[in-house]
Coordinates of C-alpha atoms and ligand atoms in Angstrom, one line a residue:
X74 CA 21.0 -6.4 -8.9
X75 CA 18.7 -9.0 -7.7
X76 CA 15.5 -9.2 -9.8
X77 CA 13.9 -11.2 -7.0
X78 CA 13.8 -8.1 -4.8
X79 CA 13.0 -5.7 -7.7
X80 CA 9.9 -7.4 -9.0
X81 CA 8.6 -8.7 -5.5
X82 CA 5.9 -5.9 -5.2
X83 CA 3.9 -7.2 -8.0
X84 CA 5.1 -10.8 -8.0
X85 CA 3.7 -11.7 -4.7
X86 CA 0.2 -11.0 -5.4
X87 CA 0.7 -12.7 -8.9
X88 CA 2.1 -15.7 -7.2
X89 CA -0.8 -15.9 -4.6
X90 CA -3.2 -15.4 -7.7
X91 CA -1.3 -18.5 -9.3
X92 CA -2.1 -20.5 -6.2
X93 CA -5.6 -19.6 -6.5
X94 CA -5.8 -20.6 -10.1
X95 CA -4.1 -23.8 -9.5
X96 CA -6.6 -24.5 -6.8
X97 CA -9.3 -23.7 -9.2
X98 CA -7.8 -26.1 -11.9
X99 CA -7.5 -28.8 -9.3
X100 CA -11.2 -28.7 -8.3
X101 CA -12.3 -28.3 -11.8
X102 CA -10.3 -31.3 -13.1
X103 CA -11.6 -33.2 -9.9
X104 CA -15.1 -32.5 -10.7
X105 CA -14.6 -33.7 -14.2
X106 CA -12.8 -36.9 -13.0
X107 CA -15.6 -37.5 -10.4
X108 CA -18.2 -37.5 -13.1
X109 CA -16.3 -40.6 -14.5
X110 CA -16.0 -42.2 -11.0
X111 CA -18.9 -41.1 -8.9
X112 CA -20.0 -37.6 -7.8
X113 CA -19.3 -38.4 -4.1
X114 CA -15.7 -39.0 -4.8
X115 CA -15.1 -35.4 -5.7
X116 CA -12.7 -33.8 -3.0
X117 CA -15.0 -31.2 -1.5
X118 CA -17.8 -33.7 -1.1
X119 CA -15.4 -36.3 0.2
X120 CA -13.7 -33.8 2.8
X121 CA -17.2 -32.7 3.6
X122 CA -18.6 -36.1 4.3
X123 CA -15.5 -37.1 6.2
X124 CA -15.8 -33.9 8.2
X125 CA -19.5 -34.7 8.9
X126 CA -18.3 -38.2 10.2
X127 CA -16.0 -36.6 12.7
X128 CA -18.0 -33.5 13.8
X129 CA -18.5 -33.7 17.5
X130 CA -22.3 -34.0 18.2
X131 CA -22.5 -30.6 20.0
X132 CA -20.9 -28.9 16.8
X133 CA -23.4 -31.0 14.7
X134 CA -26.2 -29.7 16.7
X135 CA -24.9 -26.1 16.5
X136 CA -24.7 -26.3 12.8
X137 CA -28.0 -27.7 12.3
X138 CA -29.4 -25.1 14.8
X139 CA -27.9 -22.2 13.1
X140 CA -27.9 -23.2 9.4
X141 CA -30.8 -25.7 9.5
X142 CA -30.9 -27.8 6.4
X143 CA -28.4 -25.3 4.8
X144 CA -25.8 -26.7 7.0
X145 CA -24.4 -28.6 4.3
X146 CA -24.1 -25.7 1.9
X147 CA -22.4 -23.8 4.7
X148 CA -20.0 -26.6 5.2
X149 CA -19.2 -26.7 1.5
X150 CA -18.7 -23.0 1.2
X151 CA -16.4 -23.1 4.4
X152 CA -14.3 -25.8 2.8
X153 CA -13.8 -23.8 -0.3
X154 CA -13.0 -20.6 1.6
X155 CA -10.2 -22.5 3.6
X156 CA -9.0 -24.0 0.4
X157 CA -8.9 -20.7 -1.2
X158 CA -6.7 -19.3 1.7
X159 CA -4.5 -22.2 1.6
X160 CA -4.1 -21.8 -2.3
X161 CA -3.1 -18.3 -1.9
X162 CA -0.5 -19.3 0.7
X163 CA 0.7 -22.0 -1.5
X164 CA 1.2 -19.5 -4.3
X165 CA 3.3 -17.3 -2.2
X166 CA 5.2 -20.2 -1.0
X167 CA 5.9 -21.2 -4.6
X168 CA 7.5 -17.8 -5.3
X169 CA 10.1 -18.7 -2.7
X170 CA 10.6 -22.4 -3.2
X171 CA 8.7 -23.4 -6.5
X172 CA 8.8 -27.2 -5.8
X173 CA 7.5 -26.8 -2.2
X174 CA 4.4 -24.9 -3.5
X175 CA 3.7 -27.6 -6.0
X176 CA 4.2 -30.2 -3.4
X177 CA 1.8 -28.5 -1.2
X178 CA -1.0 -28.8 -3.9
X179 CA -0.3 -32.4 -4.1
X180 CA -0.5 -32.9 -0.4
X181 CA -4.0 -31.5 -0.6
X182 CA -4.8 -34.0 -3.3
X183 CA -3.8 -36.9 -0.9
X184 CA -5.9 -35.4 1.9
X185 CA -8.8 -35.4 -0.6
X186 CA -7.9 -38.9 -1.6
X187 CA -7.7 -40.3 1.9
X188 CA -11.1 -38.6 2.7
X189 CA -12.7 -40.2 -0.4
X190 CA -11.6 -43.7 0.2
X191 CA -12.4 -43.4 3.9
X192 CA -16.0 -42.7 3.5
X193 CA -18.4 -45.6 4.6
X194 CA -20.0 -45.7 1.2
X195 CA -16.6 -46.0 -0.6
X196 CA -16.2 -49.4 -2.2
X197 CA -13.3 -48.8 -4.7
X198 CA -9.9 -47.2 -4.7
X199 CA -11.0 -45.2 -7.8
X200 CA -12.7 -42.8 -5.5
X201 CA -9.1 -41.5 -4.8
X202 CA -8.6 -40.5 -8.5
X203 CA -10.6 -37.0 -8.7
X204 CA -8.4 -35.6 -5.9
X205 CA -5.1 -37.1 -7.2
X206 CA -5.7 -36.1 -10.9
X207 CA -7.1 -32.8 -9.8
X208 CA -4.0 -32.1 -7.6
X209 CA -1.6 -33.1 -10.3
X210 CA -3.0 -30.7 -12.7
X211 CA -3.0 -27.9 -10.1
X212 CA 0.6 -28.7 -8.9
X213 CA 1.9 -28.5 -12.7
X214 CA 0.1 -25.3 -13.2
X215 CA 1.4 -23.7 -10.1
X216 CA 4.9 -24.8 -11.1
X217 CA 4.5 -23.3 -14.6
X218 CA 2.9 -20.0 -13.6
X219 CA 5.5 -19.2 -10.8
X220 CA 8.1 -20.2 -13.3
X221 CA 6.8 -17.3 -15.5
X222 CA 7.2 -15.2 -12.4
X223 CA 10.8 -16.1 -11.7
X224 CA 12.0 -16.8 -15.3
X225 CA 14.6 -14.4 -16.6
X226 CA 13.6 -12.8 -19.7
X227 CA 16.4 -12.7 -22.2
X228 CA 16.1 -9.8 -24.7
X229 CA 13.8 -10.7 -27.5
X230 CA 13.7 -14.2 -26.4
X231 CA 9.8 -14.2 -27.4
X232 CA 7.1 -15.8 -25.4
X233 CA 8.0 -18.2 -22.8
X234 CA 11.4 -16.4 -22.2
X235 CA 13.9 -18.8 -20.6
X236 CA 13.4 -22.2 -19.4
X237 CA 11.9 -22.6 -15.9
X238 CA 14.5 -23.2 -13.3
X239 CA 14.1 -25.3 -10.2
X240 CA 13.4 -23.3 -7.2
X241 CA 13.1 -20.2 -9.0
X242 CA 16.9 -19.7 -8.6
X243 CA 17.1 -16.7 -10.8
X244 CA 19.2 -14.5 -8.8
X245 CA 22.0 -12.5 -10.5
X246 CA 20.4 -12.2 -13.9
X247 CA 19.8 -9.0 -15.3
X248 CA 16.3 -7.8 -16.3
X249 CA 15.6 -7.8 -20.0
X250 CA 15.0 -4.4 -21.6
X251 CA 11.4 -3.4 -21.5
X252 CA 10.9 -5.9 -18.7
X253 CA 11.9 -3.8 -15.7
X254 CA 10.7 -6.3 -13.2
X255 CA 12.5 -9.0 -14.7
X256 CA 9.7 -11.6 -15.3
X257 CA 8.0 -13.0 -18.2
X258 CA 4.8 -10.9 -18.2
X259 CA 3.4 -12.2 -21.4
X260 CA 4.1 -15.8 -20.7
X261 CA 2.3 -15.4 -17.4
X262 CA -0.8 -13.9 -18.6
X263 CA -1.1 -16.3 -21.5
X264 CA -0.6 -19.4 -19.1
X265 CA -2.9 -17.8 -16.5
X266 CA -5.6 -17.2 -19.0
X267 CA -5.4 -20.6 -20.6
X268 CA -5.6 -22.1 -17.2
X269 CA -8.7 -20.1 -16.2
X270 CA -10.3 -20.8 -19.2
X271 CA -9.5 -24.5 -18.9
X272 CA -10.8 -24.7 -15.3
X273 CA -14.0 -23.0 -16.3
X274 CA -14.6 -25.5 -19.2
X275 CA -13.6 -28.5 -17.1
X276 CA -15.6 -27.4 -14.1
X277 CA -18.7 -26.8 -16.2
X278 CA -18.5 -30.2 -18.0
X279 CA -17.9 -31.8 -14.8
X280 CA -20.8 -30.2 -13.2
X281 CA -23.2 -30.9 -16.0
X282 CA -22.2 -34.6 -16.2
X283 CA -22.6 -35.0 -12.5
X284 CA -25.8 -33.0 -12.7
X285 CA -27.3 -35.4 -15.3
X286 CA -26.1 -38.5 -13.3
X287 CA -29.2 -40.5 -12.0
X288 CA -31.3 -40.2 -15.1
X289 CA -32.1 -43.7 -14.7
X290 CA -33.1 -43.3 -11.1
X291 CA -35.3 -40.2 -12.0
X292 CA -37.0 -42.0 -14.9
X293 CA -37.5 -45.0 -12.6
X294 CA -39.2 -42.8 -10.1
X295 CA -41.3 -41.3 -12.9
X296 CA -42.5 -44.7 -13.8
X297 CA -43.5 -45.9 -10.2
X298 CA -47.2 -46.6 -9.7
X299 CA -48.0 -47.3 -6.2
X300 CA -51.0 -49.6 -6.0
X301 CA -53.9 -48.7 -3.6
X302 CA -53.2 -49.9 0.0
X303 CA -54.9 -52.9 1.3
X304 CA -55.3 -51.0 4.6
X305 CA -56.0 -47.3 3.8
X306 CA -55.2 -44.7 6.4
X307 CA -58.4 -43.9 8.4
X308 CA -59.6 -40.7 7.1
X309 CA -58.5 -37.5 9.0
X310 CA -61.4 -36.6 11.4
X311 CA -62.6 -33.2 10.4
X312 CA -62.1 -32.0 13.9
X313 CA -58.4 -32.9 13.7
X314 CA -57.6 -30.0 11.5
X315 CA -57.4 -26.4 12.8
X316 CA -57.1 -23.5 10.6
X317 CA -55.8 -21.0 13.1
X318 CA -53.5 -18.6 11.1
X319 CA -49.8 -19.3 12.0
X320 CA -50.4 -22.8 13.3
X321 CA -48.4 -25.8 11.7
X322 CA -50.7 -27.4 9.0
X323 CA -51.9 -30.9 10.2
X324 CA -50.4 -32.7 7.2
X325 CA -46.8 -31.2 6.5
X326 CA -46.6 -30.4 2.6
X327 CA -43.9 -32.7 1.4
X328 CA -41.8 -29.6 0.2
X329 CA -41.8 -28.0 3.8
X330 CA -41.1 -31.4 5.4
X331 CA -37.6 -31.0 7.5
X332 CA -34.7 -33.0 6.1
X333 CA -31.9 -34.0 8.3
X334 CA -29.1 -36.4 7.0
X335 CA -25.4 -36.6 6.4
X336 CA -25.7 -36.8 2.5
X337 CA -23.8 -34.1 0.7
X338 CA -24.8 -35.9 -2.6
X339 CA -28.5 -37.0 -2.5
X340 CA -28.3 -40.7 -3.5
X341 CA -30.1 -41.4 -6.8
X342 CA -31.1 -45.0 -6.8
X343 CA -32.8 -46.7 -9.8
X344 CA -35.9 -48.4 -8.4
X345 CA -35.7 -51.2 -11.1
X346 CA -32.1 -52.0 -9.9
X347 CA -33.0 -52.0 -6.1
X348 CA -32.4 -55.0 -4.0
X349 CA -32.5 -55.4 -0.3
X350 CA -31.5 -58.4 1.8
X351 CA -32.9 -59.4 5.2
X352 CA -30.4 -61.4 7.0
X353 CA -28.5 -62.0 10.2
X354 CA -29.0 -63.4 13.6
X355 CA -32.0 -65.5 14.0
X356 CA -33.0 -65.2 10.4
X357 CA -33.9 -68.8 9.2
X358 CA -35.1 -67.7 5.8
X359 CA -33.0 -64.9 4.4
X360 CA -35.0 -62.8 1.9
X361 CA -33.8 -60.7 -1.0
X362 CA -36.5 -58.2 -2.3
X363 CA -36.9 -56.2 -5.3
X364 CA -38.8 -52.9 -5.4
X365 CA -41.6 -54.7 -7.4
X366 CA -41.8 -57.6 -4.7
X367 CA -42.5 -54.7 -2.3
X368 CA -45.2 -53.2 -4.4
X369 CA -46.8 -56.6 -4.9
X370 CA -47.3 -57.1 -1.1
X371 CA -50.3 -55.8 0.8
X372 CA -49.5 -52.1 1.5
X373 CA -50.5 -50.2 4.6
X374 CA -51.1 -46.4 4.6
X375 CA -50.6 -44.4 7.7
X376 CA -50.4 -40.8 9.0
X377 CA -47.2 -40.8 11.2
X378 CA -45.3 -37.8 12.7
X379 CA -41.7 -37.9 12.3
X380 CA -39.3 -36.2 14.7
X381 CA -35.5 -35.6 14.8
X382 CA -33.5 -36.2 17.9
X383 CA -31.7 -32.8 17.1
X384 CA -34.8 -30.8 17.4
X385 CA -34.6 -28.2 20.1
X386 CA -37.5 -27.4 22.3
X387 CA -39.7 -25.3 20.1
X388 CA -37.6 -26.4 17.1
X389 CA -38.7 -27.1 13.3
X390 CA -37.4 -30.7 13.0
X391 CA -40.8 -32.5 13.2
X392 CA -43.5 -33.1 10.5
X393 CA -46.5 -35.1 9.8
X394 CA -46.9 -37.1 6.6
X395 CA -49.2 -39.8 5.1
X396 CA -46.8 -42.8 4.5
X397 CA -47.6 -45.8 2.3
X398 CA -45.5 -49.0 2.7
X399 CA -45.0 -52.8 3.6
X400 CA -45.5 -53.7 7.2
X401 CA -41.9 -54.6 8.4
X402 CA -43.2 -57.0 11.1
X403 CA -44.6 -59.3 8.6
X404 CA -41.5 -59.4 6.5
X405 CA -39.2 -60.1 9.5
X406 CA -41.8 -63.0 10.5
X407 CA -41.5 -64.4 7.1
X408 CA -37.7 -64.3 7.4
X409 CA -38.1 -66.4 10.6
X410 CA -37.4 -63.5 12.9
X411 CA -38.7 -63.7 16.4
X412 CA -38.8 -60.7 18.8
X413 CA -36.6 -61.1 21.9
X414 CA -39.8 -61.3 24.1
X415 CA -40.7 -64.7 22.1
X416 CA -37.1 -65.9 22.4
X417 CA -35.5 -64.4 19.2
X418 CA -31.8 -64.0 19.5
X419 CA -31.4 -60.6 18.0
X420 CA -32.7 -57.4 19.6
X421 CA -31.5 -54.8 17.1
X422 CA -32.4 -54.4 13.3
X423 CA -29.6 -52.5 11.6
X424 CA -30.8 -50.8 8.5
X425 CA -27.8 -49.7 6.0
X426 CA -28.4 -47.2 3.3
X427 CA -26.7 -46.8 0.0
X428 CA -24.7 -43.8 1.3
X429 CA -23.4 -46.0 4.2
X430 CA -25.7 -44.7 6.9
X431 CA -26.5 -47.4 9.7
X432 CA -29.5 -46.9 11.9
X433 CA -30.3 -49.4 14.7
X434 CA -33.9 -50.2 15.8
X435 CA -35.3 -52.4 18.6
X436 CA -36.6 -55.5 16.9
X437 CA -39.1 -55.6 19.8
X438 CA -40.5 -52.3 18.9
X439 CA -40.8 -53.2 15.3
X440 CA -42.8 -56.4 16.0
X441 CA -44.9 -54.9 18.9
X442 CA -48.0 -54.3 16.7
X443 CA -47.1 -50.6 15.7
X444 CA -47.1 -49.7 12.0
X445 CA -43.4 -49.9 11.5
X446 CA -42.9 -50.1 7.7
X447 CA -40.8 -50.0 4.7
X448 CA -42.2 -46.9 3.1
X449 CA -42.4 -46.4 -0.8
X450 CA -44.6 -43.4 -0.6
X451 CA -45.1 -40.0 1.1
X452 CA -48.2 -37.8 0.9
X453 CA -49.5 -39.5 -2.2
X454 CA -46.5 -39.9 -4.4
X455 CA -43.3 -42.0 -4.5
X456 CA -40.7 -40.9 -1.8
X457 CA -38.9 -37.8 -3.0
X458 CA -35.3 -38.4 -3.5
X459 CA -34.3 -36.3 -0.5
X460 CA -36.6 -38.4 1.6
X461 CA -35.2 -41.6 0.7
X462 CA -36.5 -42.9 -2.7
X463 CA -36.9 -45.8 -3.3
X464 CA -37.5 -47.2 0.1
X465 CA -37.0 -46.0 3.7
X466 CA -37.9 -47.2 7.3
X467 CA -40.7 -45.4 9.3
X468 CA -41.3 -46.5 12.8
X469 CA -43.8 -44.6 14.8
X470 CA -42.6 -43.4 18.2
X471 CA -38.9 -43.5 17.6
X472 CA -36.6 -40.5 16.7
X473 CA -35.4 -40.6 13.0
X474 CA -31.9 -41.6 13.9
X475 CA -33.0 -45.0 15.4
X476 CA -35.8 -45.8 13.0
X477 CA -36.0 -44.0 9.7
X478 CA -33.3 -45.0 7.4
X479 CA -33.5 -43.5 3.9
X480 CA -32.1 -44.9 0.8
X481 CA -32.5 -48.4 2.4
X482 CA -30.3 -51.1 1.1
X483 CA -29.9 -53.8 3.6
X484 CA -31.5 -55.1 7.0
X485 CA -29.4 -57.1 9.3
X486 CA -30.6 -58.7 12.5
X487 CA -28.1 -58.4 15.3
X488 CA -27.7 -57.4 18.9
X489 CA -27.3 -54.0 20.5
X490 CA -24.3 -55.5 22.2
X491 CA -22.6 -56.6 19.2
X492 CA -23.1 -53.4 17.1
X493 CA -23.2 -49.6 17.5
X494 CA -24.8 -47.8 14.5
X495 CA -23.5 -44.5 13.1
X496 CA -25.0 -41.9 15.6
X497 CA -24.5 -44.4 18.5
X498 CA -20.8 -44.5 17.8
X499 CA -21.0 -40.7 17.9
X500 CA -22.3 -40.7 21.5
X501 CA -26.1 -40.6 21.1
X502 CA -28.2 -43.1 22.9
X503 CA -28.7 -46.6 21.6
X504 CA -32.5 -46.5 22.0
X505 CA -34.7 -43.3 21.7
X506 CA -38.2 -43.1 22.0
X507 CA -39.7 -39.7 21.1
X508 CA -40.2 -37.6 24.2
X509 CA -43.5 -35.8 24.8
X510 CA -43.3 -32.3 23.4
X511 CA -45.4 -29.3 22.6
X512 CA -44.7 -26.2 20.7
X513 CA -46.3 -22.7 20.3
X514 CA -46.6 -21.9 16.6
X515 CA -48.3 -18.6 17.0
X516 CA -47.7 -15.9 18.3
X517 CA -44.0 -16.0 17.1
X518 CA -41.3 -15.0 19.5
X519 CA -41.1 -11.2 19.8
X520 CA -44.4 -10.8 18.1
X521 CA -46.4 -7.6 18.9
X522 CA -50.0 -8.4 18.9
X523 CA -52.6 -5.8 19.7
X524 CA -54.5 -6.1 23.1
X525 CA -57.7 -8.0 22.8
X526 CA -58.3 -11.6 21.9
X527 CA -55.1 -13.2 20.5
X528 CA -55.1 -17.0 19.5
X529 CA -52.2 -19.0 21.0
X530 CA -51.8 -22.2 18.8
X531 CA -49.4 -24.9 18.2
X532 CA -48.8 -28.7 18.1
X533 CA -48.1 -31.3 20.5
X534 CA -46.7 -34.9 20.0
X535 CA -46.1 -38.0 21.9
X536 CA -45.9 -40.6 19.0
X537 CA -47.6 -43.9 19.8
X538 CA -48.7 -42.9 23.2
X539 CA -50.9 -40.1 22.0
X540 CA -51.7 -36.6 23.5
X541 CA -54.2 -36.4 26.1
X542 CA -54.0 -32.7 27.3
X543 CA -52.2 -29.5 26.4
X544 CA -52.0 -26.5 28.9
X545 CA -50.9 -23.0 28.5
X546 CA -49.5 -20.5 31.0
X547 CA -49.2 -16.9 30.7
X548 CA -46.6 -15.4 32.8
X549 CA -46.7 -17.1 36.3
X550 CA -50.4 -17.5 36.1
X551 CA -52.4 -20.7 36.3
X552 CA -52.2 -23.4 33.8
X553 CA -55.1 -23.2 31.3
X554 CA -56.3 -26.2 29.2
X555 CA -56.0 -25.5 25.6
X556 CA -58.8 -26.6 23.1
X557 CA -57.4 -29.8 21.6
X558 CA -58.2 -30.7 18.0
X559 CA -59.5 -34.4 17.6
X560 CA -56.9 -37.0 17.7
X561 CA -56.1 -38.7 14.4
X562 CA -54.1 -41.6 15.7
X563 CA -51.7 -41.8 18.6
X564 CA -49.0 -41.8 16.0
X565 CA -49.7 -38.2 14.9
X566 CA -49.3 -35.0 16.5
X567 CA -52.3 -33.0 17.7
X568 CA -52.9 -29.3 17.0
X569 CA -54.4 -27.1 19.9
X570 CA -55.4 -23.5 20.4
X571 CA -56.4 -21.3 23.2
X572 CA -58.0 -17.7 22.7
X573 CA -56.3 -15.3 25.2
X574 CA -57.4 -11.8 26.3
X575 CA -54.0 -10.2 25.9
X576 CA -53.3 -7.1 28.1
X577 CA -50.7 -4.7 27.0
X578 CA -47.2 -5.3 28.2
X579 CA -44.5 -8.0 28.0
X580 CA -45.7 -11.6 28.4
X581 CA -44.2 -15.1 28.5
X582 CA -46.4 -17.7 27.2
X583 CA -45.6 -21.4 28.1
X584 CA -47.0 -24.7 26.9
X585 CA -46.8 -28.3 28.3
X586 CA -48.5 -31.5 27.1
X587 CA -49.6 -34.7 28.9
X588 CA -49.5 -37.9 27.0
X589 CA -52.0 -40.7 27.3
X590 CA -50.0 -42.7 29.6
X591 CA -50.7 -39.7 32.1
X592 CA -47.4 -38.3 32.1
X593 CA -46.8 -34.6 31.7
X594 CA -43.8 -33.5 29.7
X595 CA -41.0 -32.6 32.1
X596 CA -40.0 -28.8 32.7
X597 CA -36.4 -30.0 33.1
X598 CA -34.4 -28.8 30.1
X599 CA -31.9 -31.4 28.7
X600 CA -29.9 -30.9 25.6
X601 CA -30.7 -32.9 22.5
X602 CA -27.8 -35.2 23.2
X603 CA -28.0 -38.1 24.0
X604 CA -31.6 -38.9 23.5
X605 CA -33.6 -35.8 22.7
X606 CA -34.3 -32.4 24.2
X607 CA -36.9 -32.0 27.1
X608 CA -38.3 -28.9 28.7
X609 CA -41.2 -26.6 28.1
X610 CA -41.5 -24.2 25.0
X611 CA -42.1 -20.6 25.9
X612 CA -42.4 -17.6 23.7
X613 CA -41.8 -13.9 24.8
X614 CA -44.1 -11.3 23.2
X615 CA -45.1 -7.7 23.8
X616 CA -48.8 -6.8 23.6
X617 CA -49.4 -3.2 22.3
Ligands
LIG1295 N1 -29.4 -42.7 4.9 C1 -29.7 -41.9 5.8 N2 -31.1 -42.0 6.4 C2 -31.3 -41.2 7.4 C3 -30.4 -40.1 7.9 C4 -29.3 -40.1 7.2 O1 -28.5 -39.1 7.6 N3 -29.0 -40.9 6.3 N4 -30.9 -39.4 9.0 C5 -31.9 -39.9 9.7 C6 -32.5 -38.8 10.8 S1 -31.4 -38.1 12.0 C7 -33.8 -38.3 10.6 S2 -34.4 -37.4 11.8 C8 -34.6 -38.8 9.6 C9 -35.2 -37.6 8.7 O2 -36.0 -38.0 7.6 P1 -36.4 -36.8 6.6 O3 -35.1 -36.1 6.2 O4 -37.0 -37.4 5.4 O5 -37.2 -35.8 7.3 O6 -33.9 -39.5 8.6 C10 -33.0 -40.5 9.2 N5 -32.6 -41.3 8.0
LIG1296 MO1 -32.6 -37.0 13.2

């Protein structure tokens, strides 16, 4: 009698479990090895990063819309879920053809290795190691475990039973007494338990090593003392801050500030090691700057509202902070750069980050007198790691993807003809000034306020042009001017509010803003791609 058929009922789930254990060991070993290479080289991070690089813009926007800043967590959980399913399948396959199952595990290691070495921030073939070593461990484990499931057990042969046979070719052997299914139950349980324990150990050790990486960077941030600015921000006029319940605060607290980037591992750069070069077309005096060089220069402090091009009408990816940093125009001038309007040959400044991001900004905008800066501080402290420590760019009036490179490492002058930056390669516009927009913060969609006076309030922004007017419309009524808070600067958003005598029933509230060039934001709805969403924000509520 063929034991393969006799034991299949229990052996199939156990084989699938073996696949899962092999996958677990592979990931755990990879995590451990990545602690020795660099955390970004781990297979889940690498495949996740490679997936982000290749995500079509529409899907990226969908992910940001639905998962917000959790999009990266969702991506990694998704990768793990897919890996788990494939591991189960490979386990089942191994029961039929042991070598094929093991080879399948190795194949995933190769995919991980390719992803890790293809990332823009990968500089060394060592990035392939975590995936390869992890997959080897997983493949061996799967081979051994399934060996226990298919090994004939000779009577009283003791633990381990017979030698594993290639391909599990065990048909025709009689099951051992006391082992009616004809497989090495004890050997399997022992091997599986040891493997599970080893995975947990390796995984936890790798996690903790990876978690404690960047201690030097954390310490360096702790030691940063930002000197007082040579040019302080003008005090926010008292009338610029409204306290209507539910309105976005004028200054966005750092912890609430939106975060949009492609980094699955937040770069931890040691400020004492930081160097940045300014070089390229039309640079007659290339500069290399340290963090101390930057702090030693006259600093400017400015309130600037940042916005993301992926922000939908009414969306959350906009925030206002107090930035401190070095004026970028001055640095460029020192490097001998002239803007195109003064005959300079470079019209694009490409910022590169330590994580391989590239962001291209018009040189003309940087040098036209606006407060473009290399920011070192945000809301009174050194930049938080998630917002680009130690140095990022901030340019008033331009969406973040064309101006606000975090974890800055290099500035190269070139032309828009010669080079497409990261998002431009992914079909976003080369140039993207922020569109005039306004948002109703309160009431919230589907709110049920009581009839009587209801405060409608929110924010409006048209960075570097300034907001001139905000109007609100209830249903199809006339546009009514909202009360505008005092303007801080043209680079910040403006809060607004309007008391409304709410009558019972369903209502649609709509807002629109007009900037100081006299242009009213267009009603025409466009998607975020390629250069930012347009349209009027409206909110549907029911008054009780
Ligand atoms: N290195 C790096 N810098 C980056 C990005 C990124 O993905 N990587 N995203 C940009 C985008 S699209 C925006 S909107 C801003 C967001 O800055 P914040 O996360 O500090 O709010 O950072 C910009 N700088
Ligand atoms: Mo963005």
